């Protein structure tokens, strides 16, 4: 069911219609999963919600169910338009990569079961977008999330990574809208 989104003004491309969208960023993990929700309207970003979901030790199936269940609650409460998910990195340990893939699957399933599109971004792409360096460390990402979202205190590491994924998508969407508007303006001449 489509949700109402308010229009907002932005001055970077006058011809583009701007709407506020809600983006759920997820930094999947089998021990801690980062969750971050922002609203974005052009260059205006607002923090909606974030948490580092600490999962109990034990059976992987139980942890995956907890990821899925918690994301269902966050989705119901924040009604995101899109999910920005961090891609799997190439791990030295194949078993770790496999377990991380399962956590990503639980997150994707939560989004897909709610008819929410999923966009995937590499950790390097996310860091380059929010910090300016693809090899930025966790503290730099935390600092930028605090600054960009106007937070008094930097979020926990995993929540910060999830917020960074959401911010990365907001910037990517803004770029795509600007390019489309520019193309439309050239086509109208």
PDB file of C-alpha atoms in Angstrom:
ATOM      1  CA  UNK A   1       0.000   0.000   0.000  1.00  0.00           C
ATOM      2  CA  UNK A   2       1.583   3.332  -0.999  1.00  0.00           C
ATOM      3  CA  UNK A   3       2.292   5.698   1.845  1.00  0.00           C
ATOM      4  CA  UNK A   4       1.950   9.471   1.787  1.00  0.00           C
ATOM      5  CA  UNK A   5       5.245  11.283   1.669  1.00  0.00           C
ATOM      6  CA  UNK A   6       5.517  15.025   2.051  1.00  0.00           C
ATOM      7  CA  UNK A   7       7.165  17.137  -0.590  1.00  0.00           C
ATOM      8  CA  UNK A   8      10.130  19.155   0.492  1.00  0.00           C
ATOM      9  CA  UNK A   9      12.188  21.845  -1.111  1.00  0.00           C
ATOM     10  CA  UNK A  10      15.801  21.494  -2.123  1.00  0.00           C
ATOM     11  CA  UNK A  11      17.859  23.879  -4.146  1.00  0.00           C
ATOM     12  CA  UNK A  12      20.444  21.620  -5.792  1.00  0.00           C
ATOM     13  CA  UNK A  13      18.254  20.993  -8.863  1.00  0.00           C
ATOM     14  CA  UNK A  14      15.132  23.114  -9.070  1.00  0.00           C
ATOM     15  CA  UNK A  15      13.444  20.955 -11.697  1.00  0.00           C
ATOM     16  CA  UNK A  16      13.519  17.764  -9.617  1.00  0.00           C
ATOM     17  CA  UNK A  17      10.513  16.969  -7.425  1.00  0.00           C
ATOM     18  CA  UNK A  18      11.685  16.100  -3.934  1.00  0.00           C
ATOM     19  CA  UNK A  19       9.914  13.812  -1.557  1.00  0.00           C
ATOM     20  CA  UNK A  20      10.845  12.669   1.900  1.00  0.00           C
ATOM     21  CA  UNK A  21      11.769   9.009   1.957  1.00  0.00           C
ATOM     22  CA  UNK A  22      12.512   6.745   4.880  1.00  0.00           C
ATOM     23  CA  UNK A  23      15.543   4.494   4.515  1.00  0.00           C
ATOM     24  CA  UNK A  24      16.315   1.492   6.713  1.00  0.00           C
ATOM     25  CA  UNK A  25      20.033   0.726   6.779  1.00  0.00           C
ATOM     26  CA  UNK A  26      21.169  -2.691   7.945  1.00  0.00           C
ATOM     27  CA  UNK A  27      24.666  -3.851   8.879  1.00  0.00           C
ATOM     28  CA  UNK A  28      24.055  -7.594   9.167  1.00  0.00           C
ATOM     29  CA  UNK A  29      26.010  -9.698  11.603  1.00  0.00           C
ATOM     30  CA  UNK A  30      25.553 -13.027  13.339  1.00  0.00           C
ATOM     31  CA  UNK A  31      26.546 -11.601  16.740  1.00  0.00           C
ATOM     32  CA  UNK A  32      25.503  -7.954  16.393  1.00  0.00           C
ATOM     33  CA  UNK A  33      23.263  -6.536  13.666  1.00  0.00           C
ATOM     34  CA  UNK A  34      23.230  -2.795  13.178  1.00  0.00           C
ATOM     35  CA  UNK A  35      19.902  -1.133  12.403  1.00  0.00           C
ATOM     36  CA  UNK A  36      19.545   2.509  11.389  1.00  0.00           C
ATOM     37  CA  UNK A  37      16.606   4.477  10.010  1.00  0.00           C
ATOM     38  CA  UNK A  38      16.828   7.953   8.499  1.00  0.00           C
ATOM     39  CA  UNK A  39      14.475  10.225   6.620  1.00  0.00           C
ATOM     40  CA  UNK A  40      15.949  11.983   3.608  1.00  0.00           C
ATOM     41  CA  UNK A  41      14.689  14.894   1.568  1.00  0.00           C
ATOM     42  CA  UNK A  42      17.283  16.092  -0.898  1.00  0.00           C
ATOM     43  CA  UNK A  43      20.335  16.914   1.198  1.00  0.00           C
ATOM     44  CA  UNK A  44      18.346  17.090   4.450  1.00  0.00           C
ATOM     45  CA  UNK A  45      18.968  13.951   6.537  1.00  0.00           C
ATOM     46  CA  UNK A  46      17.272  13.187   9.843  1.00  0.00           C
ATOM     47  CA  UNK A  47      17.931  10.386  12.321  1.00  0.00           C
ATOM     48  CA  UNK A  48      14.768   8.392  13.018  1.00  0.00           C
ATOM     49  CA  UNK A  49      15.996   5.325  14.911  1.00  0.00           C
ATOM     50  CA  UNK A  50      19.098   3.205  15.451  1.00  0.00           C
ATOM     51  CA  UNK A  51      20.244   0.268  17.520  1.00  0.00           C
ATOM     52  CA  UNK A  52      22.880  -2.419  17.725  1.00  0.00           C
ATOM     53  CA  UNK A  53      20.932  -5.658  18.067  1.00  0.00           C
ATOM     54  CA  UNK A  54      23.086  -7.886  20.268  1.00  0.00           C
ATOM     55  CA  UNK A  55      22.285 -11.521  19.600  1.00  0.00           C
ATOM     56  CA  UNK A  56      22.682 -14.321  22.144  1.00  0.00           C
ATOM     57  CA  UNK A  57      25.287 -17.001  21.741  1.00  0.00           C
ATOM     58  CA  UNK A  58      23.935 -20.325  20.633  1.00  0.00           C
ATOM     59  CA  UNK A  59      22.123 -21.758  17.673  1.00  0.00           C
ATOM     60  CA  UNK A  60      22.411 -19.794  14.449  1.00  0.00           C
ATOM     61  CA  UNK A  61      18.764 -20.473  13.624  1.00  0.00           C
ATOM     62  CA  UNK A  62      17.667 -18.717  16.841  1.00  0.00           C
ATOM     63  CA  UNK A  63      19.861 -15.689  16.088  1.00  0.00           C
ATOM     64  CA  UNK A  64      18.520 -15.484  12.522  1.00  0.00           C
ATOM     65  CA  UNK A  65      14.958 -15.595  13.807  1.00  0.00           C
ATOM     66  CA  UNK A  66      15.760 -12.763  16.220  1.00  0.00           C
ATOM     67  CA  UNK A  67      17.209 -10.640  13.398  1.00  0.00           C
ATOM     68  CA  UNK A  68      14.108 -11.259  11.306  1.00  0.00           C
ATOM     69  CA  UNK A  69      11.668 -10.623  14.185  1.00  0.00           C
ATOM     70  CA  UNK A  70      13.383  -7.410  15.324  1.00  0.00           C
ATOM     71  CA  UNK A  71      13.497  -6.066  11.763  1.00  0.00           C
ATOM     72  CA  UNK A  72       9.787  -6.824  11.371  1.00  0.00           C
ATOM     73  CA  UNK A  73       9.109  -4.627  14.408  1.00  0.00           C
ATOM     74  CA  UNK A  74      11.368  -1.818  13.163  1.00  0.00           C
ATOM     75  CA  UNK A  75       9.715  -1.981   9.727  1.00  0.00           C
ATOM     76  CA  UNK A  76       6.225  -1.844  11.257  1.00  0.00           C
ATOM     77  CA  UNK A  77       7.153   1.149  13.423  1.00  0.00           C
ATOM     78  CA  UNK A  78       9.151   3.198  10.886  1.00  0.00           C
ATOM     79  CA  UNK A  79       7.583   2.141   7.553  1.00  0.00           C
ATOM     80  CA  UNK A  80      10.711   2.475   5.391  1.00  0.00           C
ATOM     81  CA  UNK A  81      10.444   2.993   1.646  1.00  0.00           C
ATOM     82  CA  UNK A  82      13.676   1.155   0.927  1.00  0.00           C
ATOM     83  CA  UNK A  83      16.341  -0.932   2.654  1.00  0.00           C
ATOM     84  CA  UNK A  84      20.071  -0.260   2.222  1.00  0.00           C
ATOM     85  CA  UNK A  85      22.020  -3.403   3.053  1.00  0.00           C
ATOM     86  CA  UNK A  86      25.761  -3.812   3.393  1.00  0.00           C
ATOM     87  CA  UNK A  87      27.114  -6.428   0.971  1.00  0.00           C
ATOM     88  CA  UNK A  88      29.134  -9.410   2.138  1.00  0.00           C
ATOM     89  CA  UNK A  89      32.843  -8.750   2.137  1.00  0.00           C
ATOM     90  CA  UNK A  90      35.245 -11.464   1.064  1.00  0.00           C
ATOM     91  CA  UNK A  91      36.204 -13.024   4.369  1.00  0.00           C
ATOM     92  CA  UNK A  92      39.392 -14.957   4.985  1.00  0.00           C
ATOM     93  CA  UNK A  93      37.302 -17.569   6.775  1.00  0.00           C
ATOM     94  CA  UNK A  94      34.708 -19.154   4.455  1.00  0.00           C
ATOM     95  CA  UNK A  95      32.613 -20.282   7.446  1.00  0.00           C
ATOM     96  CA  UNK A  96      32.341 -16.680   8.678  1.00  0.00           C
ATOM     97  CA  UNK A  97      31.258 -15.514   5.218  1.00  0.00           C
ATOM     98  CA  UNK A  98      28.620 -18.253   5.116  1.00  0.00           C
ATOM     99  CA  UNK A  99      27.202 -17.298   8.527  1.00  0.00           C
ATOM    100  CA  UNK A 100      27.187 -13.610   7.532  1.00  0.00           C
ATOM    101  CA  UNK A 101      25.327 -14.590   4.360  1.00  0.00           C
ATOM    102  CA  UNK A 102      22.629 -16.193   6.506  1.00  0.00           C
ATOM    103  CA  UNK A 103      22.263 -12.991   8.563  1.00  0.00           C
ATOM    104  CA  UNK A 104      21.946 -10.988   5.336  1.00  0.00           C
ATOM    105  CA  UNK A 105      19.306 -13.447   4.160  1.00  0.00           C
ATOM    106  CA  UNK A 106      17.238 -12.919   7.317  1.00  0.00           C
ATOM    107  CA  UNK A 107      17.449  -9.144   6.798  1.00  0.00           C
ATOM    108  CA  UNK A 108      16.529  -9.393   3.113  1.00  0.00           C
ATOM    109  CA  UNK A 109      13.601 -11.661   3.908  1.00  0.00           C
ATOM    110  CA  UNK A 110      12.231  -9.155   6.428  1.00  0.00           C
ATOM    111  CA  UNK A 111      12.325  -6.453   3.741  1.00  0.00           C
ATOM    112  CA  UNK A 112      10.955  -8.579   0.906  1.00  0.00           C
ATOM    113  CA  UNK A 113       8.104  -9.943   3.051  1.00  0.00           C
ATOM    114  CA  UNK A 114       7.039  -6.310   3.531  1.00  0.00           C
ATOM    115  CA  UNK A 115       7.372  -5.456  -0.181  1.00  0.00           C
ATOM    116  CA  UNK A 116      10.313  -3.138   0.469  1.00  0.00           C
ATOM    117  CA  UNK A 117      13.007  -2.945  -2.218  1.00  0.00           C
ATOM    118  CA  UNK A 118      16.567  -3.748  -1.146  1.00  0.00           C
ATOM    119  CA  UNK A 119      19.651  -1.914  -2.404  1.00  0.00           C
ATOM    120  CA  UNK A 120      23.084  -3.316  -1.640  1.00  0.00           C
ATOM    121  CA  UNK A 121      26.291  -1.360  -1.118  1.00  0.00           C
ATOM    122  CA  UNK A 122      29.825  -2.532  -0.382  1.00  0.00           C
ATOM    123  CA  UNK A 123      31.485  -1.397   2.843  1.00  0.00           C
ATOM    124  CA  UNK A 124      34.052   0.509   0.759  1.00  0.00           C
ATOM    125  CA  UNK A 125      31.316   2.314  -1.180  1.00  0.00           C
ATOM    126  CA  UNK A 126      29.506   3.241   2.044  1.00  0.00           C
ATOM    127  CA  UNK A 127      32.667   4.563   3.710  1.00  0.00           C
ATOM    128  CA  UNK A 128      33.696   6.529   0.626  1.00  0.00           C
ATOM    129  CA  UNK A 129      30.259   8.149   0.492  1.00  0.00           C
ATOM    130  CA  UNK A 130      30.024   9.159   4.152  1.00  0.00           C
ATOM    131  CA  UNK A 131      33.678   9.773   5.072  1.00  0.00           C
ATOM    132  CA  UNK A 132      35.344  10.372   1.706  1.00  0.00           C
ATOM    133  CA  UNK A 133      37.711   7.420   2.104  1.00  0.00           C
ATOM    134  CA  UNK A 134      36.845   3.822   1.247  1.00  0.00           C
ATOM    135  CA  UNK A 135      39.207   2.545   3.931  1.00  0.00           C
ATOM    136  CA  UNK A 136      37.893   4.762   6.731  1.00  0.00           C
ATOM    137  CA  UNK A 137      37.915   3.223  10.188  1.00  0.00           C
ATOM    138  CA  UNK A 138      34.894   2.646  12.420  1.00  0.00           C
ATOM    139  CA  UNK A 139      35.556   5.751  14.543  1.00  0.00           C
ATOM    140  CA  UNK A 140      35.530   7.970  11.440  1.00  0.00           C
ATOM    141  CA  UNK A 141      32.197   6.509  10.323  1.00  0.00           C
ATOM    142  CA  UNK A 142      30.756   7.025  13.824  1.00  0.00           C
ATOM    143  CA  UNK A 143      31.949  10.633  13.857  1.00  0.00           C
ATOM    144  CA  UNK A 144      30.417  11.378  10.454  1.00  0.00           C
ATOM    145  CA  UNK A 145      27.086   9.844  11.452  1.00  0.00           C
ATOM    146  CA  UNK A 146      27.040  12.065  14.528  1.00  0.00           C
ATOM    147  CA  UNK A 147      27.845  15.148  12.415  1.00  0.00           C
ATOM    148  CA  UNK A 148      25.648  14.398   9.375  1.00  0.00           C
ATOM    149  CA  UNK A 149      22.619  13.439  11.453  1.00  0.00           C
ATOM    150  CA  UNK A 150      23.075  16.100  14.139  1.00  0.00           C
ATOM    151  CA  UNK A 151      23.369  13.630  17.011  1.00  0.00           C
ATOM    152  CA  UNK A 152      24.735  14.638  20.428  1.00  0.00           C
ATOM    153  CA  UNK A 153      26.533  11.321  20.817  1.00  0.00           C
ATOM    154  CA  UNK A 154      27.919   9.016  18.159  1.00  0.00           C
ATOM    155  CA  UNK A 155      25.880   5.809  17.721  1.00  0.00           C
ATOM    156  CA  UNK A 156      27.362   2.427  18.632  1.00  0.00           C
ATOM    157  CA  UNK A 157      29.628   0.987  15.930  1.00  0.00           C
ATOM    158  CA  UNK A 158      27.129  -1.404  14.327  1.00  0.00           C
ATOM    159  CA  UNK A 159      24.247   1.078  14.475  1.00  0.00           C
ATOM    160  CA  UNK A 160      26.568   3.679  12.966  1.00  0.00           C
ATOM    161  CA  UNK A 161      27.443   1.339  10.090  1.00  0.00           C
ATOM    162  CA  UNK A 162      23.735   0.749   9.453  1.00  0.00           C
ATOM    163  CA  UNK A 163      23.030   4.493   9.465  1.00  0.00           C
ATOM    164  CA  UNK A 164      25.961   4.950   7.073  1.00  0.00           C
ATOM    165  CA  UNK A 165      24.390   2.442   4.655  1.00  0.00           C
ATOM    166  CA  UNK A 166      21.156   4.457   4.768  1.00  0.00           C
ATOM    167  CA  UNK A 167      23.026   7.739   4.211  1.00  0.00           C
ATOM    168  CA  UNK A 168      24.918   6.138   1.316  1.00  0.00           C
ATOM    169  CA  UNK A 169      21.624   5.249  -0.336  1.00  0.00           C
ATOM    170  CA  UNK A 170      20.237   8.753   0.257  1.00  0.00           C
ATOM    171  CA  UNK A 171      23.270  10.262  -1.466  1.00  0.00           C
ATOM    172  CA  UNK A 172      23.036   7.773  -4.333  1.00  0.00           C
ATOM    173  CA  UNK A 173      19.355   8.566  -4.816  1.00  0.00           C
ATOM    174  CA  UNK A 174      20.060  12.300  -4.704  1.00  0.00           C
ATOM    175  CA  UNK A 175      22.717  11.875  -7.402  1.00  0.00           C
ATOM    176  CA  UNK A 176      20.372   9.792  -9.560  1.00  0.00           C
ATOM    177  CA  UNK A 177      17.610  12.409  -9.231  1.00  0.00           C
ATOM    178  CA  UNK A 178      19.997  15.222 -10.144  1.00  0.00           C
ATOM    179  CA  UNK A 179      21.221  13.317 -13.209  1.00  0.00           C
ATOM    180  CA  UNK A 180      17.660  12.546 -14.289  1.00  0.00           C
ATOM    181  CA  UNK A 181      16.589  16.172 -13.834  1.00  0.00           C
ATOM    182  CA  UNK A 182      19.628  17.373 -15.750  1.00  0.00           C
ATOM    183  CA  UNK A 183      18.881  14.925 -18.555  1.00  0.00           C
ATOM    184  CA  UNK A 184      15.243  16.069 -18.651  1.00  0.00           C
ATOM    185  CA  UNK A 185      16.326  19.713 -18.839  1.00  0.00           C
ATOM    186  CA  UNK A 186      18.673  18.970 -21.753  1.00  0.00           C
ATOM    187  CA  UNK A 187      15.963  16.977 -23.516  1.00  0.00           C
ATOM    188  CA  UNK A 188      13.512  19.874 -23.226  1.00  0.00           C
ATOM    189  CA  UNK A 189      15.780  22.254 -25.183  1.00  0.00           C
TER     190      UNK A 189
END
